[in-house]
Short mmCIF file of C-alpha atoms in Angstrom, two decimals:
data_model
loop_
_atom_site.label_atom_id
_atom_site.label_comp_id
_atom_site.label_asym_id
_atom_site.label_seq_id
_atom_site.Cartn_x
_atom_site.Cartn_y
_atom_site.Cartn_z
CA MET A 1 -98.95 -5.86 31.85
CA ALA A 2 -100.52 -7.80 34.84
CA TYR A 3 -102.95 -5.73 37.06
CA LEU A 4 -103.86 -7.01 40.50
CA SER A 5 -106.83 -5.77 42.69
CA GLU A 6 -106.63 -3.70 45.96
CA ILE A 7 -106.65 -6.98 47.94
CA GLU A 8 -104.11 -8.53 45.62
CA ALA A 9 -101.88 -5.63 45.89
CA ALA A 10 -102.13 -5.85 49.72
CA LEU A 11 -101.31 -9.40 49.71
CA PHE A 12 -98.38 -8.67 47.34
CA LEU A 13 -97.01 -6.06 49.76
CA GLY A 14 -97.85 -7.92 53.09
CA LEU A 15 -100.02 -5.24 54.05
CA LYS A 16 -103.69 -4.48 55.01
CA VAL A 17 -105.85 -2.84 52.42
CA GLU A 18 -106.10 0.39 54.34
CA THR A 19 -102.33 0.88 54.14
CA VAL A 20 -102.23 0.23 50.45
CA GLN A 21 -104.91 2.79 50.15
CA TYR A 22 -102.77 5.11 52.37
CA LEU A 23 -99.60 4.62 50.18
CA SER A 24 -101.72 5.43 47.14
CA LYS A 25 -102.37 8.82 48.44
CA THR A 26 -99.71 9.84 50.60
CA CYS A 27 -95.92 9.41 50.32
CA PRO A 28 -94.60 8.02 53.88
CA LYS A 29 -91.23 9.58 53.41
CA THR A 30 -91.07 13.42 54.77
CA GLY A 31 -90.11 15.65 52.01
CA ASP A 32 -90.67 13.28 49.13
CA ASN A 33 -93.80 12.74 47.02
CA ARG A 34 -93.62 9.18 45.65
CA THR A 35 -96.92 7.44 45.99
CA LEU A 36 -98.02 4.01 44.86
CA LYS A 37 -99.45 4.36 41.34
CA PHE A 38 -102.63 2.73 40.37
CA VAL A 39 -105.20 2.80 37.43
CA LYS A 40 -108.93 2.82 37.53
CA LEU A 41 -110.66 0.02 35.82
CA ASP A 42 -114.28 -1.19 36.07
CA GLY A 43 -113.75 -3.41 39.16
CA GLY A 44 -111.96 -0.48 40.89
CA LYS A 45 -108.31 0.40 41.35
CA ALA A 46 -105.84 -2.05 40.02
CA TYR A 47 -102.02 -1.91 40.55
CA ASP A 48 -99.29 -3.09 38.13
CA GLU A 49 -97.14 -5.61 39.64
CA ALA A 50 -94.19 -4.14 38.38
CA GLU A 51 -95.12 -0.86 40.20
CA LEU A 52 -95.77 -2.82 43.40
CA GLU A 53 -92.24 -4.20 43.22
CA ALA A 54 -90.67 -1.05 42.35
CA TYR A 55 -92.67 0.70 45.18
CA ARG A 56 -91.49 -1.94 47.71
CA THR A 57 -87.87 -1.49 46.87
CA TYR A 58 -88.52 2.42 47.30
CA LEU A 59 -89.86 1.83 50.78
CA ASN A 60 -86.78 -0.17 51.68
CA GLU A 61 -84.63 2.45 50.45
CA PRO A 62 -83.00 4.96 53.08
CA TRP A 63 -85.58 7.25 54.32
CA PRO A 64 -84.83 11.09 54.42
CA LEU A 65 -83.80 12.59 57.75
CA PRO A 66 -85.97 15.46 58.97
CA THR A 67 -84.41 18.82 59.26
CA SER A 68 -84.11 18.10 63.20
CA GLY A 69 -81.64 15.64 62.26
CA ALA A 70 -83.28 12.82 64.35
CA ARG A 71 -84.19 9.49 62.82
CA PRO A 72 -86.80 9.41 60.05
CA THR A 73 -90.51 9.40 61.33
CA ILE A 74 -92.81 6.19 60.98
CA PRO A 75 -96.18 7.25 59.70
CA LYS A 76 -98.97 6.27 62.07
CA ALA A 77 -100.64 4.37 59.24
CA ILE A 78 -97.23 2.08 58.99
CA ARG A 79 -97.18 1.77 62.65
CA ASP A 80 -100.75 0.68 62.98
CA ASP A 81 -100.28 -1.76 60.28
CA VAL A 82 -97.17 -3.46 61.84
CA LYS A 83 -99.22 -3.58 65.17
CA GLU A 84 -102.29 -5.23 63.46
CA GLU A 85 -99.95 -7.76 61.90
CA SER A 86 -98.80 -8.80 65.17
CA HIS A 87 -102.48 -8.74 66.82
CA HIS A 88 -101.14 -5.82 68.92
CA ALA A 89 -99.07 -8.24 70.83
CA CYS A 90 -95.34 -8.92 71.03
CA ALA A 91 -94.20 -11.13 68.06
CA ILE A 92 -92.08 -13.18 70.46
CA CYS A 93 -93.90 -13.70 73.34
CA GLY A 94 -97.32 -12.55 72.90
CA HIS A 95 -97.30 -9.87 75.77
CA MET A 96 -99.82 -7.07 74.94
CA ASP A 97 -98.83 -4.56 77.19
CA ASN A 98 -96.60 -1.36 76.38
CA GLY A 99 -95.59 -2.82 72.85
CA GLU A 100 -92.97 -0.99 70.72
CA ILE A 101 -92.37 -0.97 67.04
CA ALA A 102 -88.74 -2.09 66.57
CA HIS A 103 -86.45 -2.22 63.58
CA ILE A 104 -85.17 -5.52 62.29
CA GLU A 105 -82.34 -4.00 60.50
CA ALA A 106 -80.97 -1.20 62.62
CA ILE A 107 -82.29 2.30 61.78
CA ALA A 108 -78.82 3.79 62.41
CA LYS A 109 -77.31 1.74 59.64
CA THR A 110 -80.54 1.62 57.13
CA LEU A 111 -82.64 4.45 57.80
CA ASN A 112 -85.15 1.99 56.74
CA ASN A 113 -88.92 2.37 58.00
CA ALA A 114 -90.38 0.05 55.50
CA PRO A 115 -92.98 -2.01 56.96
CA GLY A 116 -91.08 -5.19 56.09
CA ASN A 117 -88.27 -3.86 58.41
CA LEU A 118 -90.60 -3.37 61.36
CA ILE A 119 -91.97 -5.73 64.05
CA TYR A 120 -93.96 -5.21 66.99
CA LEU A 121 -92.07 -6.31 70.40
CA CYS A 122 -92.74 -5.98 74.20
CA PRO A 123 -90.17 -3.70 75.76
CA ASN A 124 -88.31 -6.67 77.20
CA HIS A 125 -87.66 -8.35 73.85
CA HIS A 126 -86.93 -5.12 72.05
CA ALA A 127 -84.16 -4.49 74.49
CA LYS A 128 -82.83 -7.99 74.36
CA TYR A 129 -82.79 -7.67 70.51
CA ASP A 130 -81.12 -4.24 70.47
CA LEU A 131 -78.61 -5.42 73.01
CA GLY A 132 -78.18 -8.87 71.97
CA TYR A 133 -74.62 -9.06 71.84
CA LYS A 134 -74.50 -8.03 75.53
CA VAL A 135 -77.31 -10.46 77.06
CA LYS A 136 -76.99 -13.93 77.20
CA SER A 137 -80.86 -14.52 76.98
CA ASN A 138 -80.93 -12.57 73.82
CA VAL A 139 -83.04 -12.61 70.72
CA THR A 140 -81.32 -13.12 67.39
CA ALA A 141 -81.66 -11.48 64.24
CA ASP A 142 -82.62 -14.93 62.58
CA GLU A 143 -85.47 -15.20 65.40
CA ILE A 144 -86.77 -11.72 64.64
CA LYS A 145 -86.77 -12.26 60.85
CA ALA A 146 -88.42 -15.74 61.68
CA ALA A 147 -91.13 -13.99 63.65
CA LYS A 148 -91.64 -11.47 61.09
CA LEU A 149 -92.19 -14.09 58.43
CA LEU A 150 -94.41 -16.12 60.52
CA LYS A 151 -96.77 -12.73 61.11
CA GLN A 152 -96.73 -12.18 57.25
CA ASN A 153 -97.57 -15.45 56.38
CA ALA A 154 -100.41 -15.80 58.76
CA ARG A 155 -101.89 -12.60 57.53
CA ARG A 156 -101.67 -13.63 53.79
CA ARG A 157 -103.32 -16.80 54.79
CA VAL A 158 -106.35 -15.05 56.19
CA MET A 159 -106.46 -12.01 53.94
CA LYS A 160 -106.18 -14.19 50.66
CA TYR A 161 -109.89 -15.08 51.38
CA GLU A 162 -110.97 -12.08 53.25
CA ALA A 163 -114.37 -11.73 51.25
CA PHE A 164 -115.06 -15.56 52.07
CA ALA A 165 -115.35 -16.24 55.63
CA THR A 166 -115.60 -19.96 55.09
CA LYS A 167 -112.52 -20.30 52.95
CA SER A 168 -110.61 -17.99 55.40
CA LEU A 169 -111.53 -20.52 58.31
CA ILE A 170 -110.30 -23.45 56.32
CA SER A 171 -107.30 -21.75 55.45
CA LEU A 172 -106.71 -20.59 59.03
CA ILE A 173 -107.21 -23.88 60.21
CA GLN A 174 -104.61 -25.51 57.93
CA PHE A 175 -102.19 -22.92 59.17
CA VAL A 176 -103.03 -23.94 62.95
CA ARG A 177 -102.18 -27.56 62.01
CA ASN A 178 -98.79 -26.49 60.59
CA LEU A 179 -98.23 -24.29 63.75
CA GLU A 180 -99.05 -27.09 66.24
CA LYS A 181 -96.77 -29.46 64.54
CA SER A 182 -93.92 -26.68 64.21
CA ILE A 183 -93.95 -26.08 68.01
CA ALA A 184 -92.51 -29.69 68.98
CA SER A 185 -89.52 -28.99 66.48
CA ALA A 186 -88.80 -25.32 67.15
CA ALA A 187 -85.01 -24.75 67.27
CA THR A 188 -84.93 -22.22 70.21
CA ASP A 189 -86.97 -21.30 72.92
CA ASN A 190 -87.84 -17.98 71.20
CA ILE A 191 -88.94 -19.85 68.01
CA LYS A 192 -91.33 -21.92 70.38
CA ALA A 193 -92.71 -18.94 72.21
CA MET A 194 -93.55 -16.99 68.97
CA HIS A 195 -95.13 -20.00 67.61
CA LEU A 196 -97.24 -20.43 70.77
CA ALA A 197 -98.02 -16.70 70.70
CA GLU A 198 -99.44 -16.81 67.02
CA LEU A 199 -101.13 -20.08 67.74
CA THR A 200 -103.16 -18.21 70.62
CA ASN A 201 -103.90 -15.46 68.33
CA LEU A 202 -105.34 -17.52 65.76
CA LEU A 203 -107.33 -19.82 67.89
CA ALA A 204 -108.86 -16.68 69.40
CA SER A 205 -110.17 -15.55 66.03
CA VAL A 206 -112.03 -18.81 65.14
CA PRO A 207 -115.32 -17.96 66.96
CA GLU A 208 -115.92 -14.62 65.21
CA LEU A 209 -114.80 -16.39 61.95
CA THR A 210 -117.22 -19.20 62.46
CA LYS A 211 -120.16 -16.59 63.06
CA ALA A 212 -118.95 -14.96 59.69
CA ALA A 213 -119.06 -18.17 57.73
CA GLU A 214 -122.45 -19.27 59.28
CA ALA A 215 -123.98 -15.94 58.10
CA GLU A 216 -122.19 -16.65 54.78
CA ALA A 217 -123.97 -20.07 54.63
CA LYS A 218 -127.35 -18.47 55.06
CA GLY A 219 -126.78 -16.19 52.11
CA ASP A 220 -126.40 -19.52 50.18
CA LYS A 221 -122.88 -18.36 49.09
CA LEU A 222 -121.12 -21.76 49.70
CA THR A 223 -120.03 -23.55 46.45
CA THR A 224 -117.79 -26.49 47.43
CA LYS A 225 -118.25 -29.71 49.19
CA PRO A 226 -115.75 -28.75 51.69
CA GLU A 227 -117.19 -25.53 52.64
CA LYS A 228 -120.59 -27.00 53.03
CA ALA A 229 -119.09 -29.71 55.46
CA LEU A 230 -117.33 -27.26 57.39
CA ILE A 231 -120.31 -25.21 58.27
CA LYS A 232 -122.36 -28.20 59.99
CA ILE A 233 -119.39 -28.46 62.29
CA ALA A 234 -118.95 -24.77 62.83
CA PRO A 235 -120.55 -24.57 66.22
CA LYS A 236 -118.43 -27.16 67.56
CA LEU A 237 -115.34 -25.37 66.17
CA SER A 238 -116.41 -22.26 67.94
CA ALA A 239 -116.71 -24.13 71.41
CA ILE A 240 -113.40 -25.86 71.07
CA SER A 241 -111.76 -22.48 70.43
CA SER A 242 -113.50 -20.69 73.31
CA THR A 243 -112.68 -23.41 75.81
CA VAL A 244 -110.45 -21.72 78.66
CA PRO A 245 -108.22 -24.43 80.23
CA ALA A 246 -107.59 -24.63 83.69
CA LYS A 247 -103.95 -23.69 83.20
CA GLN A 248 -102.53 -21.75 80.30
CA THR A 249 -99.66 -24.36 79.39
CA GLU A 250 -98.04 -25.15 76.23
CA MET A 251 -99.70 -28.77 76.35
CA ALA A 252 -103.27 -27.25 76.85
CA LEU A 253 -102.96 -24.86 73.91
CA ARG A 254 -101.59 -27.66 71.58
CA ASP A 255 -104.36 -29.90 72.79
CA LYS A 256 -106.82 -27.38 71.82
CA ALA A 257 -105.38 -26.97 68.44
CA LYS A 258 -105.18 -30.63 67.87
CA ARG A 259 -109.02 -31.07 68.75
CA LEU A 260 -109.90 -28.12 66.34
CA VAL A 261 -107.94 -29.81 63.50
CA ALA A 262 -109.38 -33.36 64.28
CA GLU A 263 -112.80 -31.85 63.68
CA VAL A 264 -111.98 -30.71 60.17
CA GLU A 265 -109.39 -33.46 59.22
CA ASP A 266 -111.89 -34.82 56.61
CA VAL A 267 -112.66 -31.27 55.28
CA LEU A 268 -109.07 -30.56 54.78
CA VAL A 269 -108.44 -33.84 53.06
CA ASP A 270 -111.07 -32.90 50.38
CA ILE A 271 -109.22 -29.73 49.65
CA ASP A 272 -107.08 -29.59 46.63
CA GLU A 273 -104.13 -27.71 48.13
CA VAL A 274 -100.46 -28.65 48.75
CA ASP A 275 -97.51 -26.30 49.87
CA CYS A 276 -96.10 -24.67 46.90
CA PRO A 277 -93.02 -26.56 45.72
CA HIS A 278 -91.02 -23.31 44.78
CA CYS A 279 -91.38 -21.45 48.13
CA ASN A 280 -91.84 -24.59 50.55
CA GLY A 281 -95.40 -23.13 51.57
CA ARG A 282 -93.95 -19.84 52.72
CA GLY A 283 -95.50 -17.77 50.00
CA LEU A 284 -92.49 -15.71 49.83
CA THR A 285 -88.70 -15.88 48.57
CA GLY A 286 -85.62 -14.20 49.25
CA LEU A 287 -84.31 -11.87 52.40
CA VAL A 288 -86.76 -9.35 51.53
CA ASN A 289 -89.78 -11.72 51.22
CA ASP A 290 -90.63 -11.18 47.62
CA PHE A 291 -93.93 -12.85 46.56
CA CYS A 292 -93.31 -16.13 45.46
CA ARG A 293 -93.43 -16.23 41.49
CA TYR A 294 -95.21 -19.65 41.43
CA CYS A 295 -97.91 -19.42 43.95
CA LYS A 296 -98.12 -15.65 43.99
CA GLY A 297 -98.05 -15.66 48.06
CA SER A 298 -100.75 -18.15 48.45
CA CYS A 299 -98.38 -20.54 50.13
CA PHE A 300 -100.15 -23.49 48.45
CA VAL A 301 -101.13 -24.75 45.05
CA SER A 302 -103.24 -27.53 43.50
CA SER A 303 -101.84 -31.08 43.37
CA THR A 304 -101.72 -30.70 39.66
CA LYS A 305 -99.78 -27.58 39.46
CA ALA A 306 -97.35 -29.19 42.28
CA GLU A 307 -96.78 -31.98 40.01
CA ALA A 308 -96.20 -29.75 36.88
CA TYR A 309 -93.65 -27.48 38.79
CA ASP A 310 -90.35 -27.27 36.93
CA PRO A 311 -87.95 -24.58 38.36
CA ALA A 312 -86.69 -23.91 34.89
CA ASP A 313 -89.81 -22.66 33.87
CA ILE A 314 -89.55 -19.80 36.30
CA ASP A 315 -87.92 -16.72 35.06
CA GLU A 316 -85.33 -16.64 38.17
CA VAL A 317 -81.67 -17.09 38.35
CA GLU A 318 -79.08 -16.48 41.15
CA CYS A 319 -78.11 -12.80 41.32
CA PRO A 320 -74.43 -12.63 39.70
CA ARG A 321 -73.50 -10.08 42.21
CA CYS A 322 -74.19 -11.74 45.38
CA HIS A 323 -74.38 -15.19 44.23
CA GLY A 324 -77.73 -15.66 45.69
CA ARG A 325 -76.73 -14.84 49.07
CA GLY A 326 -78.97 -11.48 48.90
CA THR A 327 -76.31 -9.50 50.97
CA THR A 328 -72.76 -8.07 50.67
CA GLY A 329 -70.29 -6.86 52.96
CA LEU A 330 -69.43 -7.92 56.44
CA VAL A 331 -72.62 -6.41 57.73
CA SER A 332 -74.96 -8.20 55.21
CA ASP A 333 -76.09 -4.98 53.34
CA LEU A 334 -78.72 -5.73 50.94
CA CYS A 335 -77.24 -6.64 47.39
CA ALA A 336 -77.29 -3.59 45.43
CA TYR A 337 -78.34 -5.45 42.51
CA CYS A 338 -81.03 -7.77 43.59
CA ARG A 339 -81.98 -5.76 46.71
CA GLY A 340 -82.22 -9.01 48.80
CA SER A 341 -84.24 -10.92 46.58
CA CYS A 342 -81.24 -13.41 46.02
CA VAL A 343 -82.65 -13.84 42.45
CA VAL A 344 -83.11 -11.68 39.34
CA THR A 345 -84.77 -12.43 35.85
CA HIS A 346 -82.73 -14.05 33.34
CA ALA A 347 -82.64 -10.69 31.26
CA LYS A 348 -81.48 -8.88 34.45
CA ALA A 349 -78.61 -11.40 34.96
CA GLU A 350 -77.62 -11.22 31.50
CA ALA A 351 -77.44 -7.41 31.64
CA TYR A 352 -75.51 -7.38 34.76
CA ALA A 353 -72.33 -5.26 34.61
CA PRO A 354 -70.24 -4.72 37.71
CA ASP A 355 -69.04 -1.24 36.57
CA ASP A 356 -72.67 -0.22 36.38
CA ILE A 357 -73.13 -0.57 40.13
CA ASP A 358 -72.41 2.62 42.18
CA GLU A 359 -69.89 0.70 44.53
CA LEU A 360 -66.22 1.21 45.01
CA ASP A 361 -64.02 -0.31 47.61
CA CYS A 362 -64.06 1.72 50.77
CA PRO A 363 -60.92 3.98 50.86
CA HIS A 364 -60.46 3.92 54.48
CA CYS A 365 -60.27 0.22 55.04
CA ASN A 366 -59.48 -0.68 51.29
CA GLY A 367 -62.41 -2.81 51.13
CA LYS A 368 -61.64 -5.07 53.90
CA GLY A 369 -64.76 -3.52 56.28
CA THR A 370 -62.53 -3.60 59.23
CA THR A 371 -59.45 -1.68 60.61
CA GLY A 372 -57.05 -2.47 63.55
CA LEU A 373 -56.15 -5.81 65.06
CA ALA A 374 -59.44 -6.16 66.70
CA ASN A 375 -60.94 -5.83 63.30
CA ASP A 376 -63.49 -3.12 64.20
CA PHE A 377 -65.96 -2.25 61.48
CA CYS A 378 -64.60 0.60 59.29
CA ALA A 379 -65.47 4.16 60.62
CA TYR A 380 -66.10 4.99 56.99
CA CYS A 381 -67.97 2.18 55.50
CA HIS A 382 -69.27 0.64 58.79
CA GLY A 383 -68.37 -2.87 57.46
CA SER A 384 -70.08 -2.76 54.26
CA CYS A 385 -66.53 -2.90 52.39
CA VAL A 386 -67.94 -0.69 49.79
CA VAL A 387 -69.31 3.09 49.30
CA SER A 388 -70.72 5.05 46.57
CA GLN A 389 -68.66 7.03 44.04
CA ALA A 390 -69.74 10.09 45.77
CA ARG A 391 -68.83 9.07 49.16
CA TYR A 392 -65.51 7.70 47.66
CA ASP A 393 -64.74 10.98 45.98
CA ALA A 394 -65.74 13.15 49.46
CA TYR A 395 -63.45 10.77 51.51
CA ASP A 396 -61.08 12.87 53.61
CA PRO A 397 -59.20 10.92 56.35
CA GLU A 398 -58.96 14.08 58.45
CA GLU A 399 -62.67 14.04 58.93
CA ILE A 400 -62.62 10.48 60.51
CA ASP A 401 -62.68 10.87 64.26
CA GLU A 402 -59.67 8.70 64.71
CA THR A 403 -56.28 9.11 66.05
CA ASP A 404 -53.27 6.84 67.10
CA CYS A 405 -53.83 5.19 70.43
CA PRO A 406 -51.41 7.04 72.95
CA HIS A 407 -51.03 4.09 74.95
CA CYS A 408 -49.76 1.61 72.43
CA ASN A 409 -48.60 4.37 69.80
CA GLY A 410 -51.17 2.87 66.96
CA LYS A 411 -49.59 -0.71 67.40
CA GLY A 412 -52.83 -2.16 68.99
CA THR A 413 -50.46 -4.25 71.41
CA THR A 414 -48.24 -4.07 74.23
CA GLY A 415 -45.52 -6.02 75.84
CA LEU A 416 -43.38 -9.08 74.26
CA VAL A 417 -46.44 -11.29 73.75
CA ASN A 418 -48.52 -8.71 72.16
CA ASN A 419 -51.34 -8.42 74.39
CA PHE A 420 -54.09 -6.38 73.41
CA CYS A 421 -53.69 -2.67 74.31
CA ALA A 422 -55.50 -1.83 77.48
CA TYR A 423 -56.47 1.67 76.11
CA CYS A 424 -57.72 1.03 72.46
CA HIS A 425 -58.23 -2.99 73.09
CA GLY A 426 -56.59 -3.69 69.90
CA SER A 427 -58.28 -0.99 67.69
CA CYS A 428 -54.93 0.82 67.23
CA VAL A 429 -56.95 3.97 67.02
CA VAL A 430 -59.32 6.11 69.46
CA SER A 431 -61.29 9.21 69.06
CA GLN A 432 -60.01 12.60 69.50
CA ALA A 433 -61.64 12.92 72.75
CA GLN A 434 -60.37 9.48 74.05
CA HIS A 435 -56.88 10.75 72.93
CA ASP A 436 -57.30 14.13 74.83
CA SER A 437 -58.50 12.37 77.89
CA TYR A 438 -55.87 9.74 78.09
CA ASP A 439 -54.10 9.36 81.53
CA ARG A 440 -51.35 7.03 81.78
CA GLU A 441 -52.05 6.46 85.62
CA GLU A 442 -55.79 5.66 84.87
CA ILE A 443 -54.74 2.52 83.22
CA ASP A 444 -54.77 -0.48 85.51
CA GLU A 445 -51.15 -1.43 84.71
CA ALA A 446 -47.95 -1.32 86.52
CA ASP A 447 -44.33 -2.76 85.55
CA CYS A 448 -44.17 -6.30 86.60
CA PRO A 449 -42.17 -6.55 89.89
CA HIS A 450 -40.77 -9.98 88.95
CA CYS A 451 -38.92 -8.65 85.80
CA ASN A 452 -39.02 -4.92 86.36
CA GLY A 453 -41.06 -4.50 83.14
CA LYS A 454 -38.81 -6.18 80.91
CA GLY A 455 -41.17 -9.20 80.22
CA THR A 456 -38.06 -11.65 80.17
CA THR A 457 -35.63 -12.87 82.91
CA GLY A 458 -32.12 -14.56 82.70
CA LEU A 459 -29.58 -14.82 79.96
CA ALA A 460 -31.90 -16.75 77.61
CA ASN A 461 -34.50 -14.13 77.94
CA ASP A 462 -37.05 -16.54 79.02
CA PHE A 463 -40.59 -15.00 79.45
CA CYS A 464 -41.08 -13.88 82.99
CA ALA A 465 -42.86 -16.44 85.20
CA TYR A 466 -45.11 -13.82 86.57
CA CYS A 467 -46.24 -11.72 83.83
CA HIS A 468 -45.47 -14.05 81.03
CA GLY A 469 -43.93 -11.49 78.69
CA SER A 470 -46.63 -8.90 79.08
CA CYS A 471 -44.25 -6.68 80.93
CA VAL A 472 -46.96 -5.37 82.91
CA VAL A 473 -49.46 -6.52 85.55
CA SER A 474 -52.68 -5.10 87.03
CA GLN A 475 -52.38 -3.17 90.27
CA ALA A 476 -53.90 -6.02 92.21
CA ARG A 477 -51.42 -8.59 90.96
CA TYR A 478 -48.77 -6.09 91.61
CA ASP A 479 -49.67 -5.72 95.28
CA ALA A 480 -49.99 -9.54 95.55
CA TYR A 481 -46.62 -10.27 94.31
CA ASP A 482 -44.69 -12.50 96.53
CA PRO A 483 -41.33 -14.03 95.11
CA GLU A 484 -41.49 -16.92 97.46
CA GLU A 485 -44.65 -18.07 95.60
CA ILE A 486 -42.81 -18.50 92.38
CA ASP A 487 -41.53 -21.77 91.55
CA GLU A 488 -38.14 -20.49 90.89
CA VAL A 489 -34.65 -20.78 92.65
CA GLU A 490 -31.12 -19.71 91.85
CA CYS A 491 -29.67 -22.39 89.49
CA PRO A 492 -27.28 -24.59 91.94
CA ARG A 493 -24.79 -25.30 89.06
CA CYS A 494 -23.98 -21.75 87.70
CA ARG A 495 -25.24 -19.98 91.10
CA GLY A 496 -27.58 -17.73 89.16
CA ARG A 497 -25.23 -16.58 86.49
CA GLY A 498 -26.57 -18.67 83.44
CA THR A 499 -22.92 -19.55 82.37
CA THR A 500 -20.16 -21.68 83.69
CA GLY A 501 -16.33 -21.88 83.09
CA PHE A 502 -13.91 -19.12 82.17
CA VAL A 503 -15.56 -18.63 78.63
CA GLY A 504 -18.94 -18.25 79.74
CA ASP A 505 -20.42 -21.48 78.51
CA ILE A 506 -24.33 -21.67 78.88
CA CYS A 507 -25.03 -23.59 81.89
CA LYS A 508 -26.34 -27.00 81.30
CA LEU A 509 -28.53 -27.15 83.78
CA CYS A 510 -30.54 -23.95 83.62
CA HIS A 511 -29.71 -23.26 79.92
CA GLY A 512 -29.06 -19.69 80.48
CA SER A 513 -32.18 -18.96 82.51
CA CYS A 514 -30.40 -18.41 85.79
CA VAL A 515 -33.09 -20.05 87.59
CA VAL A 516 -34.70 -23.58 87.87
CA LYS A 517 -37.64 -25.02 89.39
CA GLU A 518 -37.32 -26.21 93.01
CA ALA A 519 -37.67 -29.80 92.32
CA THR A 520 -34.85 -29.28 89.66
CA ALA A 521 -32.44 -27.80 92.19
CA ASP A 522 -33.19 -30.22 94.77
CA ALA A 523 -32.47 -33.15 92.39
CA TYR A 524 -28.99 -31.72 91.44
CA ARG A 525 -27.82 -31.09 94.99
CA ARG A 526 -28.99 -34.77 96.08
CA LYS A 527 -26.71 -35.94 92.98
CA HIS A 528 -23.78 -33.70 93.14
CA GLU A 529 -23.72 -32.17 96.82
CA ARG A 530 -23.05 -35.02 98.99
#
């Protein structure tokens, strides 16, 4: 059984030590009593790695709703943890006023108040993320997850050596070097902004850290050559970081970072650390940011350990349920077997039995996750495609607030060309309230004045040249209708009948349409009516 110290447990969970202490005494979920278990050893509190893994899973499971029926409450300890993780500044832009705790995965869908599902955003970016599907200058889920990962990595880098200021300073400057390089290759403006914001925060912490490192040196606590070399240039590092440029531009910030890194380049070369080959220096793996099993969340390993790396030696295989994606369903629910880790142990993979998973195809959408022609998310499984056995057994279609659309009678389309219904927009169904409030007169549709609502004209049933088979047009188009503006005239060969002769042969000029274009009529007349 592997036991971790309190600081190691905090690193494992990506939380500050005070939050781990809180979770060890108090259950954050209202009405529940599950706390983080620990044992007392000579060195203080110790945490079993398996218990930490289980508790993180517990935190990510749906939180119970309070009796008021509102969303689950986020405890102050967790709110404070998320704020401090982000330096009390927006994780995207670094703005420090009126910040808000935001959910990465929507609370309405997940009921998940776990710290890993929370991020600190300014009101502007919070709104852009929540309404991203409506706003052009939005913030995507991938960008929000990247911002959370960046915050977690930065925190772990510093926390790893929290008791050793000089080592923390070295680790921080290594991270500054990586951040500065990543800014130039940022895939989006939001990614660049979040890297710049984090770089600003890290540079601001250098002066205080250098003071702590100098105090550490006076206590004769330095043991390595890089640490001793760093102390000699500590005052210069503090001066560079404290410099306030004339203009706070991206180039000025990056220049400050480059000058800082340049001062310690020789020190960094002497450090036997390289990015972990298993997690590529992230320290985390999977969608839920599990601790990397090779570097244990450190983000880096020694050169010797990197060279000895063999993925086959790590007890990880692709999850057999989600095939390594970490999610299932149309809305990317966390996999019910690996819980978003993407991988499981060999033993767990061998023990996998689909029938043991409490999931069944949703009875409302038959496992498709969507309903209607417009592929709306299913009103019962909400796009998950599956439900639990209990929800499957409790399914009652009469309890779903859906009824056939009164405008299209549940078809989802109108007209000959199957335009999406103007009332249900292709959903085929509407709520009972929408059904009851339906008023045909309020729909901006009128029978096409050119074909009188038939959608076709002529004997050949050509699609109407004005509504193009829709049968209806908007009131504005109805009012603007002018038959003179439509390039149609009576066929000069059949005089608009569509047929010729006593037996009613289809006219060879208009092919039964009864009308032809003006140019076609003119050409016919020039040739035959001399």
